[in-house]
PDB file of C-alpha atoms and ligand atoms in Angstrom:
ATOM      1  CA  MET A   1      -2.095  -9.995 -12.437  1.00  0.00           C
ATOM      2  CA  ASN A   2      -5.008  -8.048 -12.535  1.00  0.00           C
ATOM      3  CA  ILE A   3      -4.613  -5.452  -9.675  1.00  0.00           C
ATOM      4  CA  ALA A   4      -7.488  -3.279  -8.306  1.00  0.00           C
ATOM      5  CA  ILE A   5      -6.033  -0.168  -6.404  1.00  0.00           C
ATOM      6  CA  VAL A   6      -8.302   1.518  -4.193  1.00  0.00           C
ATOM      7  CA  GLY A   7      -7.073   4.880  -3.846  1.00  0.00           C
ATOM      8  CA  ALA A   8      -5.434   6.889  -6.777  1.00  0.00           C
ATOM      9  CA  GLY A   9      -3.479   9.327  -4.851  1.00  0.00           C
ATOM     10  CA  ASN A  10       0.286   9.563  -4.155  1.00  0.00           C
ATOM     11  CA  VAL A  11       0.542   5.786  -3.217  1.00  0.00           C
ATOM     12  CA  GLY A  12      -1.731   4.507  -5.390  1.00  0.00           C
ATOM     13  CA  GLY A  13      -0.358   6.205  -8.621  1.00  0.00           C
ATOM     14  CA  ALA A  14       3.245   5.214  -7.728  1.00  0.00           C
ATOM     15  CA  LEU A  15       2.584   1.762  -7.789  1.00  0.00           C
ATOM     16  CA  ALA A  16       0.381   1.638 -10.396  1.00  0.00           C
ATOM     17  CA  ARG A  17       3.378   2.726 -12.444  1.00  0.00           C
ATOM     18  CA  SER A  18       5.790   0.505 -11.222  1.00  0.00           C
ATOM     19  CA  TRP A  19       3.282  -2.227 -11.846  1.00  0.00           C
ATOM     20  CA  ILE A  20       2.377  -1.727 -15.233  1.00  0.00           C
ATOM     21  CA  ALA A  21       5.960  -1.011 -16.107  1.00  0.00           C
ATOM     22  CA  ARG A  22       6.264  -4.953 -14.987  1.00  0.00           C
ATOM     23  CA  GLY A  23       3.289  -5.930 -17.169  1.00  0.00           C
ATOM     24  CA  HIS A  24       0.403  -6.101 -14.581  1.00  0.00           C
ATOM     25  CA  ALA A  25      -3.059  -4.234 -15.370  1.00  0.00           C
ATOM     26  CA  VAL A  26      -4.452  -1.968 -12.796  1.00  0.00           C
ATOM     27  CA  CYS A  27      -7.900  -0.796 -12.294  1.00  0.00           C
ATOM     28  CA  PHE A  28      -8.234   2.140  -9.801  1.00  0.00           C
ATOM     29  CA  GLY A  29     -11.244   1.707  -7.477  1.00  0.00           C
ATOM     30  CA  ALA A  30     -12.615   5.469  -6.788  1.00  0.00           C
ATOM     31  CA  ARG A  31     -15.627   7.115  -5.508  1.00  0.00           C
ATOM     32  CA  ASP A  32     -15.635   9.085  -8.978  1.00  0.00           C
ATOM     33  CA  PRO A  33     -13.611   7.166 -11.585  1.00  0.00           C
ATOM     34  CA  ASN A  34     -14.298  10.232 -14.377  1.00  0.00           C
ATOM     35  CA  LYS A  35     -12.713  12.894 -11.724  1.00  0.00           C
ATOM     36  CA  ALA A  36     -10.186  14.669 -13.957  1.00  0.00           C
ATOM     37  CA  GLU A  37      -7.194  13.726 -11.774  1.00  0.00           C
ATOM     38  CA  ILE A  38      -8.139  10.072 -12.319  1.00  0.00           C
ATOM     39  CA  GLN A  39      -8.685  10.386 -15.907  1.00  0.00           C
ATOM     40  CA  ALA A  40      -5.353  12.165 -16.415  1.00  0.00           C
ATOM     41  CA  LEU A  41      -3.652   9.727 -14.541  1.00  0.00           C
ATOM     42  CA  VAL A  42      -5.101   6.504 -16.169  1.00  0.00           C
ATOM     43  CA  LYS A  43      -4.116   8.264 -19.514  1.00  0.00           C
ATOM     44  CA  SER A  44      -0.659   8.972 -18.415  1.00  0.00           C
ATOM     45  CA  LEU A  45      -0.497   4.995 -17.289  1.00  0.00           C
ATOM     46  CA  GLY A  46      -1.438   3.684 -20.947  1.00  0.00           C
ATOM     47  CA  ALA A  47      -3.503   0.862 -22.097  1.00  0.00           C
ATOM     48  CA  ARG A  48      -2.919  -1.249 -18.971  1.00  0.00           C
ATOM     49  CA  ALA A  49      -4.626   0.929 -16.665  1.00  0.00           C
ATOM     50  CA  SER A  50      -8.468   1.760 -16.092  1.00  0.00           C
ATOM     51  CA  ALA A  51     -10.537   3.494 -13.401  1.00  0.00           C
ATOM     52  CA  ARG A  52     -14.200   2.442 -12.187  1.00  0.00           C
ATOM     53  CA  ASP A  53     -16.188   2.769  -8.801  1.00  0.00           C
ATOM     54  CA  SER A  54     -14.849   0.356  -6.164  1.00  0.00           C
ATOM     55  CA  ALA A  55     -17.187  -2.552  -6.560  1.00  0.00           C
ATOM     56  CA  GLU A  56     -16.217  -2.936 -10.092  1.00  0.00           C
ATOM     57  CA  ALA A  57     -12.596  -2.513  -9.976  1.00  0.00           C
ATOM     58  CA  VAL A  58     -12.223  -5.413  -7.299  1.00  0.00           C
ATOM     59  CA  LYS A  59     -14.741  -7.776  -9.112  1.00  0.00           C
ATOM     60  CA  SER A  60     -11.957  -9.298 -11.212  1.00  0.00           C
ATOM     61  CA  ALA A  61      -9.249  -8.163  -9.433  1.00  0.00           C
ATOM     62  CA  GLU A  62      -6.523 -11.021  -8.312  1.00  0.00           C
ATOM     63  CA  ILE A  63      -5.152  -8.635  -5.652  1.00  0.00           C
ATOM     64  CA  VAL A  64      -6.977  -5.371  -4.267  1.00  0.00           C
ATOM     65  CA  VAL A  65      -4.534  -2.705  -2.848  1.00  0.00           C
ATOM     66  CA  LEU A  66      -5.802  -0.353  -0.352  1.00  0.00           C
ATOM     67  CA  ALA A  67      -4.213   2.950  -0.729  1.00  0.00           C
ATOM     68  CA  THR A  68      -6.563   5.540   1.341  1.00  0.00           C
ATOM     69  CA  PRO A  69      -6.470   8.084   3.772  1.00  0.00           C
ATOM     70  CA  TRP A  70      -6.835   5.961   7.100  1.00  0.00           C
ATOM     71  CA  PRO A  71      -9.987   8.264   7.873  1.00  0.00           C
ATOM     72  CA  ALA A  72     -11.839   7.079   4.717  1.00  0.00           C
ATOM     73  CA  THR A  73     -10.280   3.285   4.895  1.00  0.00           C
ATOM     74  CA  GLN A  74     -13.175   1.686   6.333  1.00  0.00           C
ATOM     75  CA  ALA A  75     -15.686   3.447   3.927  1.00  0.00           C
ATOM     76  CA  ALA A  76     -13.498   2.666   0.833  1.00  0.00           C
ATOM     77  CA  ILE A  77     -13.669  -1.201   1.918  1.00  0.00           C
ATOM     78  CA  GLN A  78     -17.522  -0.977   2.299  1.00  0.00           C
ATOM     79  CA  ALA A  79     -17.550   0.318  -1.419  1.00  0.00           C
ATOM     80  CA  CYS A  80     -15.734  -2.533  -2.431  1.00  0.00           C
ATOM     81  CA  GLY A  81     -18.815  -4.680  -1.274  1.00  0.00           C
ATOM     82  CA  SER A  82     -17.759  -8.290  -0.132  1.00  0.00           C
ATOM     83  CA  LEU A  83     -13.988  -8.840  -0.538  1.00  0.00           C
ATOM     84  CA  ALA A  84     -14.278 -12.390   0.880  1.00  0.00           C
ATOM     85  CA  GLY A  85     -11.633 -14.890  -0.623  1.00  0.00           C
ATOM     86  CA  LYS A  86      -9.797 -11.754  -2.134  1.00  0.00           C
ATOM     87  CA  THR A  87      -6.061 -11.010  -1.246  1.00  0.00           C
ATOM     88  CA  VAL A  88      -6.007  -7.533   0.039  1.00  0.00           C
ATOM     89  CA  VAL A  89      -2.755  -5.463   0.525  1.00  0.00           C
ATOM     90  CA  ASP A  90      -3.112  -2.928   2.846  1.00  0.00           C
ATOM     91  CA  CYS A  91      -0.617   0.231   2.311  1.00  0.00           C
ATOM     92  CA  THR A  92      -2.534   2.524   4.883  1.00  0.00           C
ATOM     93  CA  ASN A  93      -1.023   3.819   8.314  1.00  0.00           C
ATOM     94  CA  PRO A  94      -3.545   4.852  10.923  1.00  0.00           C
ATOM     95  CA  LEU A  95      -2.087   8.548  11.274  1.00  0.00           C
ATOM     96  CA  LEU A  96      -3.283  11.178  13.774  1.00  0.00           C
ATOM     97  CA  PRO A  97      -4.120  14.528  12.086  1.00  0.00           C
ATOM     98  CA  GLN A  98      -0.649  16.307  11.447  1.00  0.00           C
ATOM     99  CA  LEU A  99       1.195  13.297  11.416  1.00  0.00           C
ATOM    100  CA  ALA A 100       1.259  13.536  15.103  1.00  0.00           C
ATOM    101  CA  GLY A 101       1.466   9.607  15.688  1.00  0.00           C
ATOM    102  CA  LEU A 102      -0.300   6.512  15.482  1.00  0.00           C
ATOM    103  CA  GLU A 103      -4.086   6.296  16.261  1.00  0.00           C
ATOM    104  CA  ILE A 104      -4.042   2.618  16.991  1.00  0.00           C
ATOM    105  CA  GLY A 105      -0.934   0.613  18.236  1.00  0.00           C
ATOM    106  CA  THR A 106       1.353  -1.957  19.977  1.00  0.00           C
ATOM    107  CA  THR A 107      -1.606  -4.185  21.298  1.00  0.00           C
ATOM    108  CA  THR A 108      -3.208  -4.070  17.668  1.00  0.00           C
ATOM    109  CA  SER A 109      -2.677  -2.533  14.169  1.00  0.00           C
ATOM    110  CA  GLY A 110      -4.393  -0.689  11.085  1.00  0.00           C
ATOM    111  CA  GLY A 111      -3.629  -4.033   9.497  1.00  0.00           C
ATOM    112  CA  GLU A 112      -5.696  -6.012  11.694  1.00  0.00           C
ATOM    113  CA  GLN A 113      -8.359  -3.555  11.677  1.00  0.00           C
ATOM    114  CA  VAL A 114      -8.406  -3.739   8.042  1.00  0.00           C
ATOM    115  CA  ALA A 115      -8.787  -7.305   8.198  1.00  0.00           C
ATOM    116  CA  GLN A 116     -11.624  -7.263  10.538  1.00  0.00           C
ATOM    117  CA  TRP A 117     -13.508  -4.880   8.215  1.00  0.00           C
ATOM    118  CA  ALA A 118     -12.696  -6.914   4.611  1.00  0.00           C
ATOM    119  CA  ARG A 119     -14.093  -9.875   6.489  1.00  0.00           C
ATOM    120  CA  GLY A 120     -12.906 -13.221   4.833  1.00  0.00           C
ATOM    121  CA  ALA A 121     -10.247 -11.569   2.873  1.00  0.00           C
ATOM    122  CA  SER A 122      -6.428 -12.558   3.093  1.00  0.00           C
ATOM    123  CA  VAL A 123      -5.166  -9.077   4.402  1.00  0.00           C
ATOM    124  CA  PHE A 124      -1.146  -8.378   3.976  1.00  0.00           C
ATOM    125  CA  LYS A 125       0.398  -5.251   5.143  1.00  0.00           C
ATOM    126  CA  ALA A 126       2.922  -3.626   2.896  1.00  0.00           C
ATOM    127  CA  PHE A 127       3.778  -0.501   0.885  1.00  0.00           C
ATOM    128  CA  ASN A 128       3.340   1.583   4.290  1.00  0.00           C
ATOM    129  CA  GLN A 129       6.917   1.854   5.509  1.00  0.00           C
ATOM    130  CA  THR A 130       8.208   4.187   3.073  1.00  0.00           C
ATOM    131  CA  GLY A 131       7.509   7.404   1.064  1.00  0.00           C
ATOM    132  CA  ALA A 132       5.490   7.239  -2.256  1.00  0.00           C
ATOM    133  CA  GLU A 133       7.923   8.467  -4.673  1.00  0.00           C
ATOM    134  CA  ASN A 134      10.186   5.514  -3.371  1.00  0.00           C
ATOM    135  CA  MET A 135       7.468   3.036  -4.838  1.00  0.00           C
ATOM    136  CA  SER A 136       7.171   4.254  -8.612  1.00  0.00           C
ATOM    137  CA  GLY A 137       9.882   2.280  -9.413  1.00  0.00           C
ATOM    138  CA  THR A 138      12.179   5.367 -10.924  1.00  0.00           C
ATOM    139  CA  THR A 139      14.589   5.533  -7.926  1.00  0.00           C
ATOM    140  CA  SER A 140      18.344   5.571  -7.907  1.00  0.00           C
ATOM    141  CA  TYR A 141      19.659   4.517  -4.368  1.00  0.00           C
ATOM    142  CA  PRO A 142      22.637   2.727  -4.337  1.00  0.00           C
ATOM    143  CA  GLN A 143      20.998  -0.300  -3.091  1.00  0.00           C
ATOM    144  CA  LYS A 144      17.403  -1.683  -3.189  1.00  0.00           C
ATOM    145  CA  LEU A 145      15.088  -0.412  -0.568  1.00  0.00           C
ATOM    146  CA  VAL A 146      13.691  -3.161   2.171  1.00  0.00           C
ATOM    147  CA  MET A 147       9.757  -3.608   1.847  1.00  0.00           C
ATOM    148  CA  PHE A 148       8.602  -5.662   4.503  1.00  0.00           C
ATOM    149  CA  VAL A 149       4.993  -7.842   3.891  1.00  0.00           C
ATOM    150  CA  ALA A 150       3.160  -8.988   6.984  1.00  0.00           C
ATOM    151  CA  GLY A 151       0.453 -11.528   6.412  1.00  0.00           C
ATOM    152  CA  ASP A 152      -1.159 -14.861   7.792  1.00  0.00           C
ATOM    153  CA  ASP A 153      -1.689 -16.705   4.480  1.00  0.00           C
ATOM    154  CA  ALA A 154       1.530 -18.442   3.483  1.00  0.00           C
ATOM    155  CA  GLN A 155       0.007 -19.564   0.254  1.00  0.00           C
ATOM    156  CA  ARG A 156      -0.703 -15.957  -0.916  1.00  0.00           C
ATOM    157  CA  LYS A 157       2.052 -14.555   0.488  1.00  0.00           C
ATOM    158  CA  PRO A 158       4.890 -15.187  -2.085  1.00  0.00           C
ATOM    159  CA  ALA A 159       2.327 -13.253  -4.688  1.00  0.00           C
ATOM    160  CA  VAL A 160       2.403 -10.328  -2.504  1.00  0.00           C
ATOM    161  CA  LEU A 161       6.499 -10.370  -2.001  1.00  0.00           C
ATOM    162  CA  GLN A 162       6.676 -10.524  -5.990  1.00  0.00           C
ATOM    163  CA  LEU A 163       4.515  -7.469  -6.034  1.00  0.00           C
ATOM    164  CA  ALA A 164       7.029  -5.748  -3.597  1.00  0.00           C
ATOM    165  CA  ARG A 165       9.887  -6.756  -6.026  1.00  0.00           C
ATOM    166  CA  ASP A 166       8.139  -5.614  -9.150  1.00  0.00           C
ATOM    167  CA  ALA A 167       7.947  -2.705  -7.325  1.00  0.00           C
ATOM    168  CA  GLY A 168      11.698  -2.465  -7.249  1.00  0.00           C
ATOM    169  CA  PHE A 169      12.268  -3.406  -3.369  1.00  0.00           C
ATOM    170  CA  ASP A 170      14.188  -6.096  -1.566  1.00  0.00           C
ATOM    171  CA  ALA A 171      11.147  -7.833  -0.321  1.00  0.00           C
ATOM    172  CA  VAL A 172      11.344  -9.335   3.229  1.00  0.00           C
ATOM    173  CA  ASP A 173       8.680 -11.496   4.835  1.00  0.00           C
ATOM    174  CA  ALA A 174       7.939 -10.073   8.258  1.00  0.00           C
ATOM    175  CA  GLY A 175       5.702 -12.959   9.587  1.00  0.00           C
ATOM    176  CA  PRO A 176       1.982 -12.891  10.334  1.00  0.00           C
ATOM    177  CA  LEU A 177      -0.335  -9.899  10.036  1.00  0.00           C
ATOM    178  CA  SER A 178       0.141  -8.879  13.693  1.00  0.00           C
ATOM    179  CA  ALA A 179       3.427  -7.977  12.466  1.00  0.00           C
ATOM    180  CA  ALA A 180       1.914  -4.624  11.120  1.00  0.00           C
ATOM    181  CA  ARG A 181       2.142  -3.404  14.628  1.00  0.00           C
ATOM    182  CA  LEU A 182       5.876  -3.304  14.105  1.00  0.00           C
ATOM    183  CA  LEU A 183       5.495  -2.230  10.346  1.00  0.00           C
ATOM    184  CA  GLU A 184       3.146   1.032  11.145  1.00  0.00           C
ATOM    185  CA  PRO A 185       5.608   2.449  13.766  1.00  0.00           C
ATOM    186  CA  LEU A 186       8.242   1.961  10.977  1.00  0.00           C
ATOM    187  CA  ALA A 187       6.163   4.224   8.794  1.00  0.00           C
ATOM    188  CA  MET A 188       6.150   6.562  11.787  1.00  0.00           C
ATOM    189  CA  LEU A 189       9.856   6.782  11.827  1.00  0.00           C
ATOM    190  CA  TRP A 190      10.431   7.578   8.231  1.00  0.00           C
ATOM    191  CA  ILE A 191       7.511  10.064   8.402  1.00  0.00           C
ATOM    192  CA  SER A 192       9.346  11.534  11.676  1.00  0.00           C
ATOM    193  CA  LEU A 193      12.971  11.307  10.147  1.00  0.00           C
ATOM    194  CA  ALA A 194      11.573  13.147   6.877  1.00  0.00           C
ATOM    195  CA  TYR A 195       9.661  16.024   8.856  1.00  0.00           C
ATOM    196  CA  ARG A 196      11.054  16.230  12.044  1.00  0.00           C
ATOM    197  CA  GLN A 197      14.605  15.308  11.743  1.00  0.00           C
ATOM    198  CA  GLY A 198      15.265  17.205   8.502  1.00  0.00           C
ATOM    199  CA  LEU A 199      16.316  14.018   6.007  1.00  0.00           C
ATOM    200  CA  GLY A 200      13.710  15.261   3.684  1.00  0.00           C
ATOM    201  CA  ARG A 201      11.518  12.528   1.612  1.00  0.00           C
ATOM    202  CA  GLU A 202      14.421  11.437  -0.607  1.00  0.00           C
ATOM    203  CA  PHE A 203      15.737   8.389   1.692  1.00  0.00           C
ATOM    204  CA  GLY A 204      14.343   4.795   2.747  1.00  0.00           C
ATOM    205  CA  PHE A 205      15.418   1.691   4.785  1.00  0.00           C
ATOM    206  CA  ALA A 206      17.330  -0.897   3.494  1.00  0.00           C
ATOM    207  CA  LEU A 207      18.232  -4.339   4.995  1.00  0.00           C
ATOM    208  CA  VAL A 208      22.195  -5.204   5.093  1.00  0.00           C
ATOM    209  CA  ARG A 209      22.694  -9.005   5.345  1.00  0.00           C
ATOM    210  CA  ARG A 210      26.138 -11.187   5.703  1.00  0.00           C
TER     211      ARG A 210
HETATM  212  N1  NAP B   1       1.998   9.394   0.861  1.00  0.00           N
HETATM  213  C1  NAP B   1       3.067   8.554   1.035  1.00  0.00           C
HETATM  214  O1  NAP B   1       4.094   8.859   0.892  1.00  0.00           O
HETATM  215  C2  NAP B   1       2.497   7.184   2.140  1.00  0.00           C
HETATM  216  C3  NAP B   1       3.564   6.401   2.157  1.00  0.00           C
HETATM  217  C4  NAP B   1       3.380   4.995   2.481  1.00  0.00           C
HETATM  218  C5  NAP B   1       1.915   5.009   3.013  1.00  0.00           C
HETATM  219  N2  NAP B   1       0.832   6.051   3.034  1.00  0.00           N
HETATM  220  C6  NAP B   1      -0.454   5.892   3.185  1.00  0.00           C
HETATM  221  O2  NAP B   1      -1.229   5.496   2.219  1.00  0.00           O
HETATM  222  C7  NAP B   1      -2.373   5.749   2.273  1.00  0.00           C
HETATM  223  C8  NAP B   1      -2.636   6.963   0.737  1.00  0.00           C
HETATM  224  O3  NAP B   1      -1.786   7.583   0.951  1.00  0.00           O
HETATM  225  P1  NAP B   1      -1.582   8.841  -0.029  1.00  0.00           P
HETATM  226  O4  NAP B   1      -0.680   9.806   0.292  1.00  0.00           O
HETATM  227  O5  NAP B   1      -1.499   8.138  -1.545  1.00  0.00           O
HETATM  228  O6  NAP B   1      -3.139   9.327  -0.006  1.00  0.00           O
HETATM  229  P2  NAP B   1      -3.764  10.483  -1.218  1.00  0.00           P
HETATM  230  O7  NAP B   1      -2.551  11.292  -1.913  1.00  0.00           O
HETATM  231  O8  NAP B   1      -4.459  11.738  -0.320  1.00  0.00           O
HETATM  232  O9  NAP B   1      -4.631   9.481  -1.951  1.00  0.00           O
HETATM  233  C9  NAP B   1      -5.694   8.874  -1.434  1.00  0.00           C
HETATM  234  C10 NAP B   1      -6.894   8.516  -2.294  1.00  0.00           C
HETATM  235  O10 NAP B   1      -7.723   7.760  -1.553  1.00  0.00           O
HETATM  236  C11 NAP B   1      -9.226   8.259  -2.436  1.00  0.00           C
HETATM  237  N3  NAP B   1     -10.139   7.863  -1.568  1.00  0.00           N
HETATM  238  C12 NAP B   1     -10.480   8.486  -0.419  1.00  0.00           C
HETATM  239  N4  NAP B   1     -11.842   7.910   0.059  1.00  0.00           N
HETATM  240  C13 NAP B   1     -12.186   6.887  -0.956  1.00  0.00           C
HETATM  241  C14 NAP B   1     -13.043   6.138  -1.086  1.00  0.00           C
HETATM  242  N5  NAP B   1     -14.014   6.149  -0.094  1.00  0.00           N
HETATM  243  N6  NAP B   1     -12.923   4.979  -1.959  1.00  0.00           N
HETATM  244  C15 NAP B   1     -11.866   5.256  -2.852  1.00  0.00           C
HETATM  245  N7  NAP B   1     -11.024   6.024  -2.958  1.00  0.00           N
HETATM  246  C16 NAP B   1     -11.149   7.059  -2.030  1.00  0.00           C
HETATM  247  C17 NAP B   1      -8.845   9.803  -2.715  1.00  0.00           C
HETATM  248  O11 NAP B   1      -9.771   9.831  -3.690  1.00  0.00           O
HETATM  249  P3  NAP B   1     -10.807  11.059  -3.832  1.00  0.00           P
HETATM  250  O12 NAP B   1     -10.129  11.965  -5.119  1.00  0.00           O
HETATM  251  O13 NAP B   1     -11.970  10.475  -3.984  1.00  0.00           O
HETATM  252  O14 NAP B   1     -10.680  11.579  -2.436  1.00  0.00           O
HETATM  253  C18 NAP B   1      -7.338   9.523  -3.221  1.00  0.00           C
HETATM  254  O15 NAP B   1      -7.212   9.179  -4.565  1.00  0.00           O
HETATM  255  C19 NAP B   1      -2.503   6.675   3.579  1.00  0.00           C
HETATM  256  O16 NAP B   1      -3.043   5.854   4.646  1.00  0.00           O
HETATM  257  C20 NAP B   1      -1.154   6.926   3.974  1.00  0.00           C
HETATM  258  O17 NAP B   1      -1.047   7.120   5.377  1.00  0.00           O
HETATM  259  C21 NAP B   1       1.366   7.024   2.341  1.00  0.00           C
END
């Protein structure tokens, strides 16, 4: 698939590495695609990676992935131009400064706010619930980590679940986009365990079935 990733940081870079290894093509959407860090990332990812300004990157993309800091997300979406008809996967978390908590929650979510900004797009929440290093496809946990996917578009959801599998996860449908109200606090739990409870970043959540 042709994937545009808006935001070429920790999350964008890690997902790109996984997906390129599985045969996908990734074009980063960036404010300055010629920035040295982005050019170095593209070079390290090989021939199936590129970077352009966001409007160009999303044009031919089958999936648009948002991996920007929350305060930059509305502007990043605007820079894409119209996303109507696109599948958009929102990896962001609406974090308060210093990871103090979530700016939005319980009666709505960052995912639902993104759907308002990206008018006419099919928006999914995913890849927000674990550390970026768990998304690069190079982890060595005793079992697959879980990745919940929330979104309203039943026809497009299988493709997003497949992208989660392609990034090495046990992909689980968490229901409608409003389930982002649960998935963003789950990210906050991961952050709290990592930074306040002393677990560090080398862990993730798994789902056990019987
Ligand atoms: N880090 C994690 O472990 C983790 C895990 C799960 C979810 N998340 C969430 O994922 C999102 C990204 O986190 P991150 O750690 O990857 O952040 P990051 O490393 O700071 O990278 C953010 C990227 O967004 C780009 N950006 C900023 N404004 C932009 C715009 N208007 N248009 C296009 N690109 C823009 C930045 O590029 P510039 O060089 O132009 O500033 C940078 O490449 C956040 O919402 C975070 O809460 C993070």
